[in-house]
CSV table of C-alpha atoms in Angstrom, one decimal:
chain,number,residue,atom,x,y,z
A,22,GLY,CA,0.0,0.0,-0.1
A,23,ALA,CA,0.7,3.6,0.0
A,24,VAL,CA,3.5,4.5,2.2
A,25,VAL,CA,4.1,8.5,3.7
A,26,SER,CA,7.4,9.6,5.3
A,27,GLN,CA,7.8,12.3,7.5
A,28,HIS,CA,11.0,13.1,9.3
A,29,PRO,CA,11.8,14.4,11.8
A,30,SER,CA,9.6,12.2,14.2
A,31,TRP,CA,10.8,14.8,17.1
A,32,VAL,CA,12.4,17.8,17.3
A,33,ILE,CA,13.7,20.0,19.8
A,34,CYS,CA,14.6,23.7,18.7
A,35,LYS,CA,15.0,27.1,20.8
A,36,SER,CA,12.5,30.2,20.6
A,37,GLY,CA,13.1,32.0,17.3
A,38,THR,CA,14.6,29.5,15.2
A,39,SER,CA,13.2,27.6,11.9
A,40,VAL,CA,12.9,24.3,11.8
A,41,LYS,CA,11.4,22.2,8.4
A,42,ILE,CA,9.4,19.0,8.2
A,43,GLU,CA,9.8,16.5,5.4
A,44,CYS,CA,6.9,14.8,3.8
A,45,ARG,CA,7.6,12.0,1.1
A,46,SER,CA,5.4,9.8,-0.3
A,47,LEU,CA,7.8,6.5,-1.1
A,48,ASP,CA,5.7,4.3,-3.5
A,49,PHE,CA,3.3,6.7,-5.5
A,50,GLN,CA,3.2,10.0,-6.8
A,51,ALA,CA,1.6,12.9,-4.5
A,52,THR,CA,0.1,15.6,-6.9
A,53,THR,CA,-1.7,17.1,-3.5
A,54,MET,CA,-0.5,17.0,0.0
A,55,PHE,CA,-1.8,18.2,3.1
A,56,TRP,CA,-0.6,19.3,6.3
A,57,TYR,CA,-2.4,18.9,9.6
A,58,ARG,CA,-1.7,20.7,13.4
A,59,GLN,CA,-2.6,18.1,16.2
A,60,PHE,CA,-2.5,19.5,19.7
A,61,PRO,CA,-3.1,16.8,22.4
A,62,LYS,CA,-6.1,15.4,22.8
A,63,GLN,CA,-7.9,16.8,20.1
A,64,SER,CA,-8.5,16.2,16.5
A,65,LEU,CA,-6.7,17.2,13.2
A,66,MET,CA,-6.9,20.5,12.4
A,67,LEU,CA,-5.8,21.2,8.7
A,68,MET,CA,-3.3,23.8,7.8
A,69,ALA,CA,-2.5,23.8,4.3
A,70,THR,CA,-3.5,22.5,1.1
A,71,SER,CA,0.3,22.0,-1.0
A,72,ASN,CA,0.0,21.2,-4.9
A,73,GLU,CA,2.9,20.1,-6.5
A,74,GLY,CA,4.5,22.8,-8.7
A,75,SER,CA,1.4,25.6,-7.3
A,76,LYS,CA,1.5,28.0,-4.3
A,77,ALA,CA,-0.1,26.1,-1.0
A,78,THR,CA,-3.6,27.0,0.0
A,79,TYR,CA,-3.7,27.7,3.6
A,80,GLU,CA,-6.6,27.3,6.1
A,81,GLN,CA,-8.3,30.7,7.3
A,82,GLY,CA,-6.3,31.8,10.3
A,83,VAL,CA,-2.9,29.8,9.1
A,84,GLU,CA,0.2,32.5,8.6
A,85,LYS,CA,1.0,31.5,5.5
A,86,ASP,CA,4.2,33.3,6.2
A,87,LYS,CA,5.1,31.6,9.5
A,88,PHE,CA,4.1,28.1,8.0
A,89,LEU,CA,5.8,28.1,4.8
A,90,ILE,CA,5.1,25.0,2.6
A,91,ASN,CA,6.9,23.7,-0.4
A,92,HIS,CA,5.9,21.0,-2.5
A,93,ALA,CA,8.3,20.5,-5.1
A,94,SER,CA,8.2,17.5,-6.7
A,95,LEU,CA,5.7,14.5,-6.9
A,96,THR,CA,6.8,12.8,-3.8
A,97,LEU,CA,8.2,15.8,-1.5
A,98,SER,CA,6.5,18.5,0.4
A,99,THR,CA,8.3,20.6,3.6
A,100,LEU,CA,7.0,22.3,6.1
A,101,THR,CA,9.0,25.1,7.5
A,102,VAL,CA,8.1,26.6,10.6
A,103,THR,CA,9.8,30.3,11.0
A,104,SER,CA,10.8,31.8,14.0
A,105,ALA,CA,9.5,29.0,16.3
A,106,HIS,CA,7.9,30.3,19.7
A,107,PRO,CA,7.0,27.9,22.5
A,108,GLU,CA,3.0,28.4,21.0
A,109,ASP,CA,3.9,26.4,17.9
A,110,SER,CA,5.0,23.5,19.6
A,111,SER,CA,2.3,20.5,18.2
A,112,PHE,CA,1.8,17.4,16.8
A,113,TYR,CA,2.3,18.3,12.7
A,114,ILE,CA,1.3,15.3,10.9
A,115,CYS,CA,1.3,15.3,6.4
A,116,SER,CA,-1.1,13.3,4.2
A,117,ALA,CA,-1.1,12.5,0.5
A,118,ILE,CA,-3.4,11.7,-2.0
A,119,SER,CA,-2.1,9.4,-4.8
A,120,ALA,CA,-2.2,10.9,-8.7
A,121,GLY,CA,-4.8,8.3,-9.3
A,122,GLY,CA,-4.1,5.0,-8.8
A,123,THR,CA,-5.2,2.2,-5.7
A,124,GLY,CA,-6.4,4.9,-3.0
A,125,ALA,CA,-6.9,7.3,-4.8
A,126,ASN,CA,-9.7,8.5,-2.7
A,127,VAL,CA,-8.7,8.1,0.7
A,128,LEU,CA,-5.2,10.0,2.7
A,129,THR,CA,-2.0,8.2,4.0
A,130,PHE,CA,-0.5,9.5,6.6
A,131,GLY,CA,2.6,10.3,7.7
A,132,ALA,CA,4.1,9.2,10.9
A,133,GLY,CA,4.0,12.5,12.2
A,134,SER,CA,6.9,15.0,13.7
A,135,ARG,CA,6.7,16.3,17.2
A,136,LEU,CA,7.7,19.9,17.6
A,137,THR,CA,8.9,21.2,21.1
A,138,VAL,CA,9.9,24.8,20.8
A,139,LEU,CA,11.7,25.8,24.4
B,7,GLN,CA,-22.7,23.2,14.1
B,8,LYS,CA,-19.9,21.0,13.4
B,9,GLU,CA,-19.9,19.6,10.4
B,10,VAL,CA,-18.7,16.3,12.1
B,11,GLU,CA,-19.9,15.1,15.4
B,12,GLN,CA,-18.0,12.8,17.4
B,13,ASP,CA,-18.1,11.7,21.4
B,14,PRO,CA,-14.2,12.1,22.4
B,15,GLY,CA,-15.4,9.7,25.1
B,16,PRO,CA,-12.8,8.5,26.9
B,17,LEU,CA,-14.7,5.0,26.5
B,18,SER,CA,-13.3,2.1,28.2
B,19,VAL,CA,-14.2,-1.5,27.8
B,20,PRO,CA,-12.8,-5.0,29.4
B,21,GLU,CA,-11.0,-7.2,26.8
B,22,GLY,CA,-13.5,-9.5,24.5
B,23,ALA,CA,-16.1,-6.4,24.5
B,24,ILE,CA,-18.0,-5.3,21.4
B,25,VAL,CA,-17.1,-1.6,21.2
B,26,SER,CA,-19.2,1.0,18.9
B,27,LEU,CA,-18.1,4.1,18.0
B,28,ASN,CA,-20.3,6.9,16.0
B,29,CYS,CA,-20.4,9.9,14.2
B,30,THR,CA,-22.7,12.0,13.1
B,31,TYR,CA,-22.6,14.6,9.9
B,32,SER,CA,-24.4,17.5,8.5
B,33,ASN,CA,-23.3,17.6,4.9
B,34,SER,CA,-25.0,15.6,3.1
B,35,ALA,CA,-22.9,15.7,-0.1
B,36,PHE,CA,-20.0,13.6,1.6
B,37,GLN,CA,-19.5,10.6,-0.2
B,38,TYR,CA,-16.7,8.6,1.2
B,39,PHE,CA,-16.4,7.9,4.9
B,40,MET,CA,-13.4,6.8,6.8
B,41,TRP,CA,-12.1,5.2,9.8
B,42,TYR,CA,-8.6,5.7,11.2
B,43,ARG,CA,-7.1,4.2,14.1
B,44,GLN,CA,-4.6,6.8,15.9
B,45,TYR,CA,-1.8,5.7,18.7
B,46,SER,CA,-0.4,7.9,20.7
B,47,ARG,CA,2.1,9.9,19.3
B,48,LYS,CA,1.5,8.6,15.5
B,49,GLY,CA,0.2,9.3,12.8
B,50,PRO,CA,-3.6,8.3,11.5
B,51,GLU,CA,-3.7,4.9,10.1
B,52,LEU,CA,-6.7,4.0,7.8
B,53,LEU,CA,-8.7,1.2,9.3
B,54,MET,CA,-11.7,1.0,7.1
B,55,TYR,CA,-13.0,2.9,3.7
B,56,THR,CA,-16.8,2.9,2.5
B,57,TYR,CA,-18.3,4.7,-0.5
B,58,SER,CA,-21.7,5.7,0.5
B,59,SER,CA,-24.3,3.7,2.2
B,60,GLY,CA,-24.0,0.5,3.6
B,61,ASN,CA,-21.6,-2.0,5.4
B,62,LYS,CA,-18.1,-3.2,4.9
B,63,GLU,CA,-17.0,-5.9,7.2
B,64,ASP,CA,-12.8,-6.8,7.7
B,65,GLY,CA,-11.5,-9.3,10.5
B,66,ARG,CA,-13.2,-8.2,13.6
B,67,PHE,CA,-13.9,-4.5,12.3
B,68,THR,CA,-17.7,-3.5,10.9
B,69,ALA,CA,-18.3,-0.1,9.2
B,70,GLN,CA,-21.6,1.1,8.7
B,71,VAL,CA,-22.8,4.0,6.9
B,72,ASP,CA,-26.3,5.3,6.9
B,73,LYS,CA,-26.8,8.8,5.1
B,74,SER,CA,-30.8,9.0,4.9
B,75,SER,CA,-29.6,9.7,8.9
B,76,LYS,CA,-26.2,11.2,8.6
B,77,TYR,CA,-24.7,8.4,10.9
B,78,ILE,CA,-21.7,6.7,11.0
B,79,SER,CA,-20.6,3.6,13.1
B,80,LEU,CA,-17.7,1.3,13.6
B,81,PHE,CA,-18.1,-1.9,15.1
B,82,ILE,CA,-15.1,-3.9,16.8
B,83,ARG,CA,-15.6,-7.5,17.9
B,84,ASP,CA,-13.8,-9.2,20.6
B,85,SER,CA,-12.1,-6.1,21.7
B,86,GLN,CA,-8.5,-6.1,22.4
B,87,PRO,CA,-5.8,-4.8,24.8
B,88,SER,CA,-4.0,-3.7,21.4
B,89,ASP,CA,-7.7,-1.9,20.2
B,90,SER,CA,-6.4,0.9,22.3
B,91,ALA,CA,-6.2,4.1,20.4
B,92,THR,CA,-7.9,7.2,19.7
B,93,TYR,CA,-10.1,6.7,16.4
B,94,LEU,CA,-10.9,9.2,14.2
B,95,CYS,CA,-14.0,9.4,11.9
B,96,ALA,CA,-13.3,11.0,8.6
B,97,MET,CA,-15.4,11.8,4.9
B,98,LYS,CA,-15.1,14.0,2.5
B,99,VAL,CA,-16.6,14.7,-1.4
B,100,GLY,CA,-14.7,13.4,-4.3
B,101,ASN,CA,-10.9,14.5,-3.7
B,102,ASN,CA,-11.5,17.5,-1.5
B,103,ASP,CA,-10.0,18.2,1.7
B,104,MET,CA,-11.4,15.6,4.3
B,105,ARG,CA,-12.8,16.4,7.1
B,106,PHE,CA,-12.4,14.7,10.9
B,107,GLY,CA,-14.6,14.2,13.7
B,108,ALA,CA,-12.9,15.1,17.1
B,109,GLY,CA,-11.9,11.2,17.5
B,110,THR,CA,-12.7,9.0,20.1
B,111,ARG,CA,-10.4,7.8,23.0
B,112,LEU,CA,-10.6,4.0,23.3
B,113,THR,CA,-9.1,2.0,26.4
B,114,VAL,CA,-9.6,-1.6,26.3
B,115,LYS,CA,-8.6,-3.2,29.5
B,116,PRO,CA,-7.0,-6.8,30.0
C-alpha cells in the first residue's frame, strides 16, 4: 500500500529558530499533500493544502509566512516553521493523496513530527 | 454546528467486549467515509473505507454508513488491549479535503 514518510519524528528547537519537516510519498506520486496540526487530545486541524508546482492553499487563520510550504516534486513536500515560538509546539502530520492509483480517494498519513520549542 | 460530530469519550471497555463508535454529520454531500486509528504520538492509519451507504466488514471491524440519517458507525468485535487508541471518523466529497471528527479515545482493559 501507499506509504508516507515524515522526518524528523521529533525535534526540539530554541525559540526564534526555524524548523523544516519533510513529507515524502515513498511508493506513489502525490500531486496533493496536506499538512495538519494536532494538539494533545484534539483532532486534526488542516493547516494547508500543498499542490505540486504551485503555491499552497492555507486555511483561514494559518499564517502563510510563518508556516512555509514547498511542494517541489511529486514525492516531497516540506513545512518550515519560521521563527518558532513555544506556542508553535505541536504534533504536525502530513498526508498525501495519490495521483490516481489504488487509494486515490483516501489519504495516507505520515507518522507525524512532534515539535517542541523551548 | 460542527460539520462532523464525534463523542471524544474516553471510552473504556473490558477485553472481549463489542465496541461501538459513532459519528454524525451535517453535509449530505459527503460520499466517502473513513475510520482512522491513531496510536499515541503516531499518525493516523486507515482502518476502514466506505463509499456511500452500506456495511463493510474486515476481520473484527465493521463499518456502517447510513446516509439517510447522516450517521456512521464502527464496530469492533472481541476487542483487544491492542485496540486501545483514538479512533477518528473522516469523510469527504470527491477528492476535496477531508473533514475529521474529534476522535474517540478507546481503552480496552485486559
